[in-house]
Structure formats: C-alpha cells, structure tokens
Amino acid sequence: MHSLVLDIAGTLSAAANLFVVAAGLTLVFGAMRIINMAHGSFYMYGAFAVTTVLGVGAGWRFWLALLAGAVVAAVAGLTVEVTVIRRLYDAEHLTQLLATYAVLLIFADIGQRIWGTGYRTVNPPPVLASGISIAGGQVPRYQLFVIGVGAAVGLALWLMLARTRFGWLLRAAVQDPESVATGGTNLAWLRTGVFVIGAFLAGLGGALIAPMQSIAPGMDVSIIVSVFIVVTIGGLGSVAGAALGALLIGLAQTLGAEFFASWAASLIYLTMIVVLAIRPWGLLGVPER
Amino acid sequence: MSHCQPVRPRHWALATLAAAAACTLIAACGNSSAGSASSGGTVTVGESTTLSGSIAELGESGLQGVELAVADLNSHGGLLGKKIKVVSADDAATPATGAANAKNMILQDHVVALFGPVSSAVAAAEEQLAGQYKVPIFFHTSNDISLMGANFNPYAFQVVPNTDMEPRAAALYLDSEVKAGKIKTPLALGTFAPNYSFGQDSVAGFIQALKYYNVPFKIVSQQWPSLEATNISPNLSALIAAKPSVVYNAQFGGDLVTFVKQATPFGFFKKTTMLSMLNTAELAALGSQAPAGSIAYDRAPWFAMNEPGVTAFASEYHATYHQWPDTWAVLAYTSVQVWAYGVKHAGTFDAGKVSAAIAGAAIPTIRGTITIRACDHQAEIPEYVGTVASSPSSQTGFPLWTPGSAFAAPFSKIGLSCAQMKAMQK
C-alpha cells in the first residue's frame, strides 16, 4: 500500500512535468509543422530564471519566480520566432531542424554567460516543502502541486483549442492557411502567438522542476530528448497525445525502477519502439498526408 | 551528451599578466622550450578540463586551484627563474575534445606540464598523448584506478585517491559505526548510482568493500537512473518503498543535491543513513537542508584535514573567489606543488628528469608531506569520511561535519599494494 501511493505520486508528477513541456512542443508542431529543438533552451531558461528571482530566499517570491520563468521563456520564444522561425515556414524540415538546433547552441552559450557553468538549486516554497501522509505513505507536497499544474495546463489548453476564437483559427490555419489569411487574419502573428505559448509552456515546465532538480547547463539537451519521445509516442501535434505519452513514459520509468532497475533507461526507448512499430504516427496522431 | 563548446583559453591575470606583458614588449622571449634552464621568461602549463555542462563545477574548482597555486609560485619568483603561465580549455567531458586540447597545448603552447581533467575517460586519452609527447601529466580529479594500472606511463601521476580507495574508506567508516552500535546489521542496503561506468564501478567497489570488511548486508533495492534523467522521482519512490536502512549513493554534484532535496520530504533521512560524496560545494548548496547524520566521504575536505597549510589555503581561496574551496581545488593546488617539487629537484623542466625526481619522493605540500609511490605514481594520501552536522559551522554559515567525526582512512588500509598494481600494469 505504502509503496503503491509513492509510485503513483512519483509517476504522475514525472508525467505532469513532462506533459507541460511536451504540450508546448507538440502545439507548435501541430500549428506550424516545425520541430523546435530550441524548446529545450526555453525550458532551461525558465529554470535558470527561477534561480535568479529566488536567489537564496524562498517564501512568496516562489510564485513570482514561477511566473518569471515562464515569461522569460516566452520573451525568448518571441525573439526566436520573429528573427529566425518566421523565415523558415516554407523551408525543408531538415533546414528547420538545423536552424532550431543552431538556436539551441547559441542559447546554451548565452546562458553560460548569464548564469555561469555551475549548477544552481532552489527550494520549494515553505508551504510545499514537507511531505503529507496519504494511505500510510509520506508523499512530498510539491509532487502533488506539480500534478495539479499539469492537470490545469491540460485543461487550459483544451479550453483554448476547443472554446476560443484563437483556438478555432489555429485549427483552421493548420488545415487551410490560405483561407484563414484571406478571412482577414494575420497569419504571421497567429503563428507568433502559438510559438510564444509553446515557449511559455517550456519555461513553465522548467520553472516547475527547478526545486526538484539541480539547474545546470545541459538540461536543455536532456529535456529535448525526453519530450521528443513523449510527443512521438503520443502523436506529433496532439496535445492529448502528449498527455498520454507523458503518462506512458512516467509509468515506464516507475515500473522500470521497481522491477528491472538496471534496464529502466532502456524501457523508455523500448516503449517508444513498440508504439512506433504498431502506430508509426503515434497513439493519437494522424498519418501525414 | 555532446555540447559543441568553443575552446576558451583563460589566462591567470595577476603576476603572470605582468610577466606576459613584459614578454610581449621585448618580443624576443616566447615560451621557452622544455629543458631550458636559463633564467627569465615564462613557461606554460596547461589545464584542460570540463568547464561546461553538469560537471563543470568540478572543473572550474580544479582550474581555480591550479591558478592559485601558480600565482603563489610566481609571487615567490616562479620556477628556475621563470614565471609560469596557465592556459586552459574546456573538454566538454568528451575524450576527443580533451585529447585535441592537450595536443594543442603541447604543440602550440609548448606546455611543460599538463594538469588534468574531470572525467577518467578524457584522462585516459590525455595520458596516452602525454606519454607520446613526453609531457608530465597530473591527475587531480579523474581517479580511475586504470590510469595508474593498465594505462600506466612514466609521465603520469595520480594526486587524488583512486576509485578503489573511495568506497573502501566509506565501508571502513561504516564498519566502525556498526561496531560502535550506531548502525544495525545486517544492513538493508540500497544503492543509487548514475547508470554509467563511474556509478557502476563505485557501487561494485562498495559492495566488494563491505565483504572485505565483513559487514553483513542484504541488498533491498538497486537504482540506476540514467544520466540524462530529468526527474528521478520514479527511482526515488522505488528506493524508498524498499525501506533500506543504509543507502550508498554514488551521485555527485548537482545530482546529489537534487537527490537530498527530493528525498527529504519523504522523511528519508530520518529512517536511512546515506553514504555519499557530499563535498563542500554540495553542503554549501544545501545549507540548512543538509542531511544531518548522513555519512560523507571526501577526497580532500579543507575543514577536516587538520593541516595548517590547508587552512591557510582555504582562507586565501575564500579571499580570492568568495567561496570555500571544494575538494577539487585542494587536490589541484597540491598537484601543482608536486610538479613544482619535481622541477626544483631536477633543476630542469625536462619531462623525464622531472618525472624521475617525483617518483618515490616525499613532497612537502599544503596538506603536509605526501609520498608519490614509485611503482604506480599514486599519491599515498588518505580518503576522509565524516558525519554531516546538524547545525551550521560558525566559520562557513552552513553545516559541515559533526566535530570529532572526521576520519582519515589511511592509504595503507584502503590502497592496493604495489604488487597488485604491477599486476594491472602491462
């Protein structure tokens, strides 16, 4: 019983954090057909921004830091979209991939100038710092908070896509960009908007994990590997797929750690291979036309 | 994980800058080549290490130790009348980059000595080059036993406790805690280590050491989070669910700090004794969150070594860099002193003669006199173990070790014999 509660909370919190980041990546791909490697940079900048705002203190500033992390990433995203991505909508996939990879490397270097090469750590706010007893097991409150944020982000994205004019335009722009443009919508700014939201989510994911991880250069590359697996499993472009993919990866990590400890890392890739063998376009994706 | 990082040479600014500037003005004096003992001019030494990525802090700390040691040498007139200049480069923890850096330093900067990387894989690549070009190389952070075993060459020196000594020291300390009745046996043992050679070797070494010292144990959980794991929650949950009484954790740096922070809300440290490489930097990062009662092993903890030279060094380091020196800085500083001793006693920068002067010598350093064993060029130094304190030290403002708990595991007990090392050397 004890173990089950811990496992469920561990799985869900890992999944929730992956989902927040993956949702941003898959949203951008869905709307713009661009695989954005620099998504990892936005995540890292979000986490580092938290360390800057928090410094050594904690308390109420944590909530400000969380927001600042997401906003810093969104501003970085805006800059990248306007200066680089906007010129690449009609380019080959490979060109886009190389360009966004170049952006990742540049951001990594700038990041080192700003935040240095060492690692930084921050504390969760006091109210979330301790554990809480659930069914005999002690679960960290911060894990529950992360799960809550993941659920809230999922809900907000669903509302945005299904219930708002922006979401409607977005879906229309994927199907038929020309009609949307002739309808009087500024396609360029619509795309910028999506890209900024994607970056915001990456930054939020990074900010969210800051108290759980050491913040160091290199976390940009490691997250991009993980979220690529998540969105590939779920289906590129599908937000619900990203949620499902994140859950599967979280579950694979937990089951792996529990039962095949020395194979835990491979289990993630194995999950991906199995899913792609059966459904090459991902669980909730649609085959490319 | 490969980052494309540019090579960034850095030059130690203080005394050496003046010397370098003077050189530029005179224009005639470049780097003197190895072996020349005439007065005046500069010689260059190289430190290629990891200055980017998640282990960059170890590299930075080591580089600062080397730079401080060289600045101190220069302020006392340099070596054989020459000022010393440090060139450094980032190896991004990649053997190919480290080897390229070392080659550049040898061929273009004409370095008379190399000081060494964080990663043992990089060290192995550089060791080969050092042997090929005949340049003495000093490892102060990378500590794989094979560097002085299968890969041994006469120009390489290990001024740091090796991978074999570390887990043995931890097990020895644990054994004394068991004998004092502080820890019950059989240990319900959990292990937690990054899933690559260092992690696997450390865990295997620790388990071997427990058997060697006859500490009864039963393994209840072994966790191997992948190096690029962004979230260790699943591994941590599995470990805690197995209810270990003792956990050997082979993580270090930021990963170890993360582990402590994540494990604390589970009530982990109330029920479990953790053994790990919690060094000064990690204790500083954790501050009041340091896991009191955990067992820490450290290759050169300035605060527990009880050497006036190290204490003075720590003050100097703190005044220069505004932080307390991590183990890597102490070791790096010492390694420069070992080289300097060799040069002084050989009366030349010639690699062969310097190496011969060091092998088997008892060398005065900030940490007292240390002997470099002739058979494998391993420094006969102890590994330190202690218990993390529950209250902050008045000197640093963050907890260090419980006073009186520091234990220096002697080399004679934890090091392999010359016969064993000779068997590993080809």
CSV table of N, CA, C and O in Angstrom, one decimal, chain A residues 57-125:
chain,number,residue,atom,x,y,z
A,57,GLY,N,16.7,33.3,-1.2
A,57,GLY,CA,15.4,33.3,-0.4
A,57,GLY,C,14.4,32.4,-0.9
A,57,GLY,O,14.5,31.8,-2.0
A,58,ALA,N,13.3,32.3,-0.2
A,58,ALA,CA,12.2,31.5,-0.8
A,58,ALA,C,10.9,32.2,-0.5
A,58,ALA,O,10.8,33.4,-0.8
A,59,GLY,N,9.9,31.6,0.1
A,59,GLY,CA,8.7,32.3,0.5
A,59,GLY,C,7.8,32.7,-0.7
A,59,GLY,O,7.8,32.0,-1.7
A,60,TRP,N,7.2,33.9,-0.5
A,60,TRP,CA,6.2,34.3,-1.5
A,60,TRP,C,6.9,34.6,-2.9
A,60,TRP,O,6.2,34.5,-3.9
A,61,ARG,N,8.2,34.8,-2.9
A,61,ARG,CA,8.8,35.1,-4.2
A,61,ARG,C,8.8,33.9,-5.1
A,61,ARG,O,9.0,34.0,-6.3
A,62,PHE,N,8.5,32.7,-4.5
A,62,PHE,CA,8.5,31.5,-5.4
A,62,PHE,C,7.5,31.6,-6.5
A,62,PHE,O,7.7,31.3,-7.6
A,63,TRP,N,6.3,32.2,-6.1
A,63,TRP,CA,5.2,32.2,-7.1
A,63,TRP,C,5.6,33.2,-8.2
A,63,TRP,O,5.3,33.0,-9.4
A,64,LEU,N,6.2,34.3,-7.8
A,64,LEU,CA,6.7,35.3,-8.7
A,64,LEU,C,7.7,34.7,-9.7
A,64,LEU,O,7.7,34.8,-10.9
A,65,ALA,N,8.6,33.9,-9.1
A,65,ALA,CA,9.7,33.2,-9.8
A,65,ALA,C,9.1,32.2,-10.9
A,65,ALA,O,9.6,32.2,-12.0
A,66,LEU,N,8.1,31.5,-10.5
A,66,LEU,CA,7.4,30.6,-11.4
A,66,LEU,C,6.9,31.3,-12.6
A,66,LEU,O,7.1,30.9,-13.7
A,67,LEU,N,6.3,32.4,-12.4
A,67,LEU,CA,5.7,33.2,-13.5
A,67,LEU,C,6.9,33.8,-14.3
A,67,LEU,O,6.8,33.7,-15.5
A,68,ALA,N,7.9,34.3,-13.6
A,68,ALA,CA,9.0,34.9,-14.3
A,68,ALA,C,9.7,33.9,-15.2
A,68,ALA,O,10.1,34.2,-16.3
A,69,GLY,N,9.8,32.7,-14.7
A,69,GLY,CA,10.4,31.6,-15.6
A,69,GLY,C,9.7,31.4,-16.9
A,69,GLY,O,10.3,31.4,-18.0
A,70,ALA,N,8.4,31.4,-16.8
A,70,ALA,CA,7.6,31.2,-18.0
A,70,ALA,C,7.6,32.4,-18.9
A,70,ALA,O,7.7,32.3,-20.1
A,71,VAL,N,7.6,33.6,-18.3
A,71,VAL,CA,7.6,34.8,-19.1
A,71,VAL,C,9.0,35.0,-19.8
A,71,VAL,O,9.1,35.4,-21.0
A,72,VAL,N,10.1,34.7,-19.1
A,72,VAL,CA,11.4,34.8,-19.7
A,72,VAL,C,11.5,33.9,-20.9
A,72,VAL,O,12.0,34.3,-22.0
A,73,ALA,N,11.0,32.7,-20.8
A,73,ALA,CA,11.0,31.8,-21.9
A,73,ALA,C,10.1,32.3,-23.0
A,73,ALA,O,10.5,32.2,-24.2
A,74,ALA,N,8.9,32.9,-22.7
A,74,ALA,CA,8.0,33.4,-23.7
A,74,ALA,C,8.7,34.5,-24.5
A,74,ALA,O,8.6,34.6,-25.7
A,75,VAL,N,9.4,35.4,-23.8
A,75,VAL,CA,10.1,36.5,-24.5
A,75,VAL,C,11.2,36.0,-25.4
A,75,VAL,O,11.4,36.4,-26.5
A,76,ALA,N,11.9,34.9,-24.9
A,76,ALA,CA,13.0,34.3,-25.7
A,76,ALA,C,12.3,33.7,-27.0
A,76,ALA,O,12.8,33.8,-28.1
A,77,GLY,N,11.1,33.1,-26.7
A,77,GLY,CA,10.4,32.5,-27.9
A,77,GLY,C,10.0,33.5,-28.9
A,77,GLY,O,10.1,33.3,-30.1
A,78,LEU,N,9.5,34.6,-28.4
A,78,LEU,CA,9.1,35.7,-29.3
A,78,LEU,C,10.3,36.2,-30.2
A,78,LEU,O,10.2,36.3,-31.4
A,79,THR,N,11.4,36.4,-29.5
A,79,THR,CA,12.6,36.8,-30.2
A,79,THR,C,13.0,35.8,-31.3
A,79,THR,O,13.3,36.2,-32.5
A,80,VAL,N,13.0,34.5,-31.0
A,80,VAL,CA,13.4,33.5,-31.9
A,80,VAL,C,12.4,33.4,-33.1
A,80,VAL,O,12.8,33.3,-34.2
A,81,GLU,N,11.1,33.5,-32.8
A,81,GLU,CA,10.1,33.4,-33.8
A,81,GLU,C,10.3,34.5,-34.8
A,81,GLU,O,10.3,34.3,-36.1
A,82,VAL,N,10.4,35.7,-34.3
A,82,VAL,CA,10.4,36.9,-35.2
A,82,VAL,C,11.8,36.9,-36.0
A,82,VAL,O,11.8,37.3,-37.2
A,83,THR,N,12.8,36.5,-35.4
A,83,THR,CA,14.1,36.6,-36.1
A,83,THR,C,14.5,35.4,-36.9
A,83,THR,O,15.1,35.6,-38.0
A,84,VAL,N,14.1,34.2,-36.5
A,84,VAL,CA,14.5,33.0,-37.2
A,84,VAL,C,13.4,32.2,-37.8
A,84,VAL,O,13.3,32.0,-39.0
A,85,ILE,N,12.4,31.8,-37.0
A,85,ILE,CA,11.4,30.8,-37.4
A,85,ILE,C,10.6,31.4,-38.5
A,85,ILE,O,10.2,30.6,-39.5
A,86,ARG,N,10.2,32.6,-38.4
A,86,ARG,CA,9.3,33.3,-39.4
A,86,ARG,C,9.8,33.1,-40.8
A,86,ARG,O,9.1,33.0,-41.8
A,87,ARG,N,11.1,33.0,-41.0
A,87,ARG,CA,11.7,32.9,-42.3
A,87,ARG,C,11.8,31.5,-42.8
A,87,ARG,O,12.3,31.2,-43.9
A,88,LEU,N,11.4,30.6,-42.0
A,88,LEU,CA,11.6,29.2,-42.3
A,88,LEU,C,10.3,28.4,-42.6
A,88,LEU,O,10.4,27.2,-42.7
A,89,TYR,N,9.1,29.0,-42.6
A,89,TYR,CA,7.9,28.3,-42.7
A,89,TYR,C,7.9,27.5,-44.0
A,89,TYR,O,7.3,26.4,-44.0
A,90,ASP,N,8.5,28.0,-45.0
A,90,ASP,CA,8.4,27.2,-46.3
A,90,ASP,C,9.6,26.4,-46.6
A,90,ASP,O,9.8,25.8,-47.6
A,91,ALA,N,10.6,26.4,-45.6
A,91,ALA,CA,11.8,25.7,-45.8
A,91,ALA,C,11.6,24.2,-45.6
A,91,ALA,O,10.6,23.7,-45.1
A,92,GLU,N,12.7,23.4,-46.0
A,92,GLU,CA,12.7,22.0,-45.8
A,92,GLU,C,12.7,21.7,-44.2
A,92,GLU,O,13.2,22.5,-43.5
A,93,HIS,N,12.2,20.5,-43.9
A,93,HIS,CA,12.2,20.1,-42.5
A,93,HIS,C,13.6,20.1,-41.9
A,93,HIS,O,13.9,20.5,-40.8
A,94,LEU,N,14.6,19.6,-42.8
A,94,LEU,CA,15.9,19.5,-42.3
A,94,LEU,C,16.5,20.9,-42.0
A,94,LEU,O,17.2,21.1,-41.0
A,95,THR,N,16.2,21.8,-42.9
A,95,THR,CA,16.7,23.2,-42.7
A,95,THR,C,16.1,23.7,-41.3
A,95,THR,O,16.9,24.4,-40.6
A,96,GLN,N,14.8,23.5,-41.1
A,96,GLN,CA,14.2,24.0,-39.9
A,96,GLN,C,14.9,23.4,-38.7
A,96,GLN,O,15.2,24.0,-37.7
A,97,LEU,N,15.2,22.1,-38.8
A,97,LEU,CA,15.8,21.3,-37.7
A,97,LEU,C,17.2,21.9,-37.4
A,97,LEU,O,17.5,22.1,-36.2
A,98,LEU,N,17.9,22.1,-38.4
A,98,LEU,CA,19.3,22.6,-38.3
A,98,LEU,C,19.3,24.0,-37.7
A,98,LEU,O,20.0,24.4,-36.8
A,99,ALA,N,18.3,24.8,-38.2
A,99,ALA,CA,18.2,26.2,-37.7
A,99,ALA,C,17.9,26.2,-36.2
A,99,ALA,O,18.5,27.0,-35.4
A,100,THR,N,16.9,25.4,-35.8
A,100,THR,CA,16.5,25.5,-34.4
A,100,THR,C,17.6,24.9,-33.5
A,100,THR,O,17.8,25.2,-32.4
A,101,TYR,N,18.3,23.9,-34.1
A,101,TYR,CA,19.4,23.3,-33.3
A,101,TYR,C,20.5,24.4,-33.1
A,101,TYR,O,21.1,24.5,-32.0
A,102,ALA,N,20.8,25.2,-34.1
A,102,ALA,CA,21.7,26.3,-34.0
A,102,ALA,C,21.3,27.2,-32.9
A,102,ALA,O,22.1,27.7,-32.1
A,103,VAL,N,20.0,27.5,-32.9
A,103,VAL,CA,19.4,28.4,-31.9
A,103,VAL,C,19.7,27.8,-30.5
A,103,VAL,O,20.1,28.5,-29.5
A,104,LEU,N,19.5,26.5,-30.4
A,104,LEU,CA,19.8,25.8,-29.1
A,104,LEU,C,21.2,26.0,-28.6
A,104,LEU,O,21.5,26.4,-27.5
A,105,LEU,N,22.1,25.9,-29.6
A,105,LEU,CA,23.5,26.0,-29.2
A,105,LEU,C,23.9,27.5,-28.8
A,105,LEU,O,24.6,27.7,-27.8
A,106,ILE,N,23.3,28.4,-29.6
A,106,ILE,CA,23.6,29.8,-29.2
A,106,ILE,C,23.0,30.2,-27.9
A,106,ILE,O,23.7,30.8,-27.0
A,107,PHE,N,21.8,29.7,-27.6
A,107,PHE,CA,21.1,30.0,-26.3
A,107,PHE,C,22.0,29.3,-25.2
A,107,PHE,O,22.1,29.9,-24.1
A,108,ALA,N,22.5,28.1,-25.4
A,108,ALA,CA,23.3,27.5,-24.4
A,108,ALA,C,24.5,28.3,-24.1
A,108,ALA,O,24.9,28.5,-22.9
A,109,ASP,N,25.1,28.9,-25.1
A,109,ASP,CA,26.3,29.7,-24.8
A,109,ASP,C,26.0,31.0,-24.1
A,109,ASP,O,26.6,31.5,-23.2
A,110,ILE,N,24.9,31.7,-24.6
A,110,ILE,CA,24.4,32.9,-23.9
A,110,ILE,C,24.1,32.6,-22.4
A,110,ILE,O,24.4,33.3,-21.5
A,111,GLY,N,23.4,31.4,-22.2
A,111,GLY,CA,23.0,31.0,-20.9
A,111,GLY,C,24.2,30.9,-20.0
A,111,GLY,O,24.2,31.3,-18.8
A,112,GLN,N,25.3,30.4,-20.5
A,112,GLN,CA,26.5,30.2,-19.7
A,112,GLN,C,27.1,31.6,-19.3
A,112,GLN,O,27.7,31.8,-18.3
A,113,ARG,N,27.0,32.6,-20.2
A,113,ARG,CA,27.5,33.9,-19.9
A,113,ARG,C,26.6,34.5,-18.8
A,113,ARG,O,27.2,35.2,-17.9
A,114,ILE,N,25.3,34.3,-18.8
A,114,ILE,CA,24.5,34.9,-17.8
A,114,ILE,C,24.5,34.2,-16.5
A,114,ILE,O,24.7,34.8,-15.4
A,115,TRP,N,24.4,32.8,-16.5
A,115,TRP,CA,24.2,32.1,-15.3
A,115,TRP,C,25.5,31.3,-14.9
A,115,TRP,O,25.4,30.6,-13.9
A,116,GLY,N,26.5,31.3,-15.7
A,116,GLY,CA,27.7,30.5,-15.3
A,116,GLY,C,27.6,29.1,-15.7
A,116,GLY,O,26.6,28.6,-16.3
A,117,THR,N,28.6,28.3,-15.4
A,117,THR,CA,28.7,26.9,-15.8
A,117,THR,C,28.3,26.0,-14.7
A,117,THR,O,28.2,24.8,-14.9
A,118,GLY,N,28.2,26.5,-13.5
A,118,GLY,CA,27.9,25.6,-12.4
A,118,GLY,C,26.5,25.2,-12.2
A,118,GLY,O,25.7,25.7,-13.0
A,119,TYR,N,26.1,24.4,-11.3
A,119,TYR,CA,24.7,24.1,-11.1
A,119,TYR,C,24.2,25.1,-10.0
A,119,TYR,O,24.9,25.6,-9.2
A,120,ARG,N,22.9,25.3,-10.0
A,120,ARG,CA,22.2,26.1,-9.0
A,120,ARG,C,21.0,25.3,-8.5
A,120,ARG,O,20.5,24.4,-9.2
A,121,THR,N,20.7,25.5,-7.2
A,121,THR,CA,19.5,24.9,-6.7
A,121,THR,C,18.6,25.9,-6.0
A,121,THR,O,19.1,26.9,-5.5
A,122,VAL,N,17.3,25.6,-6.0
A,122,VAL,CA,16.4,26.5,-5.2
A,122,VAL,C,15.5,25.6,-4.4
A,122,VAL,O,15.4,24.4,-4.6
A,123,ASN,N,14.8,26.2,-3.4
A,123,ASN,CA,14.0,25.4,-2.5
A,123,ASN,C,12.5,25.6,-2.9
A,123,ASN,O,12.1,26.7,-3.4
A,124,PRO,N,11.7,24.6,-2.7
A,124,PRO,CA,10.2,24.8,-2.9
A,124,PRO,C,9.7,25.8,-1.8
A,124,PRO,O,10.4,26.0,-0.8
A,125,PRO,N,8.6,26.5,-2.1
A,125,PRO,CA,8.1,27.4,-1.1
A,125,PRO,C,7.8,26.6,0.2
A,125,PRO,O,7.4,25.4,0.1
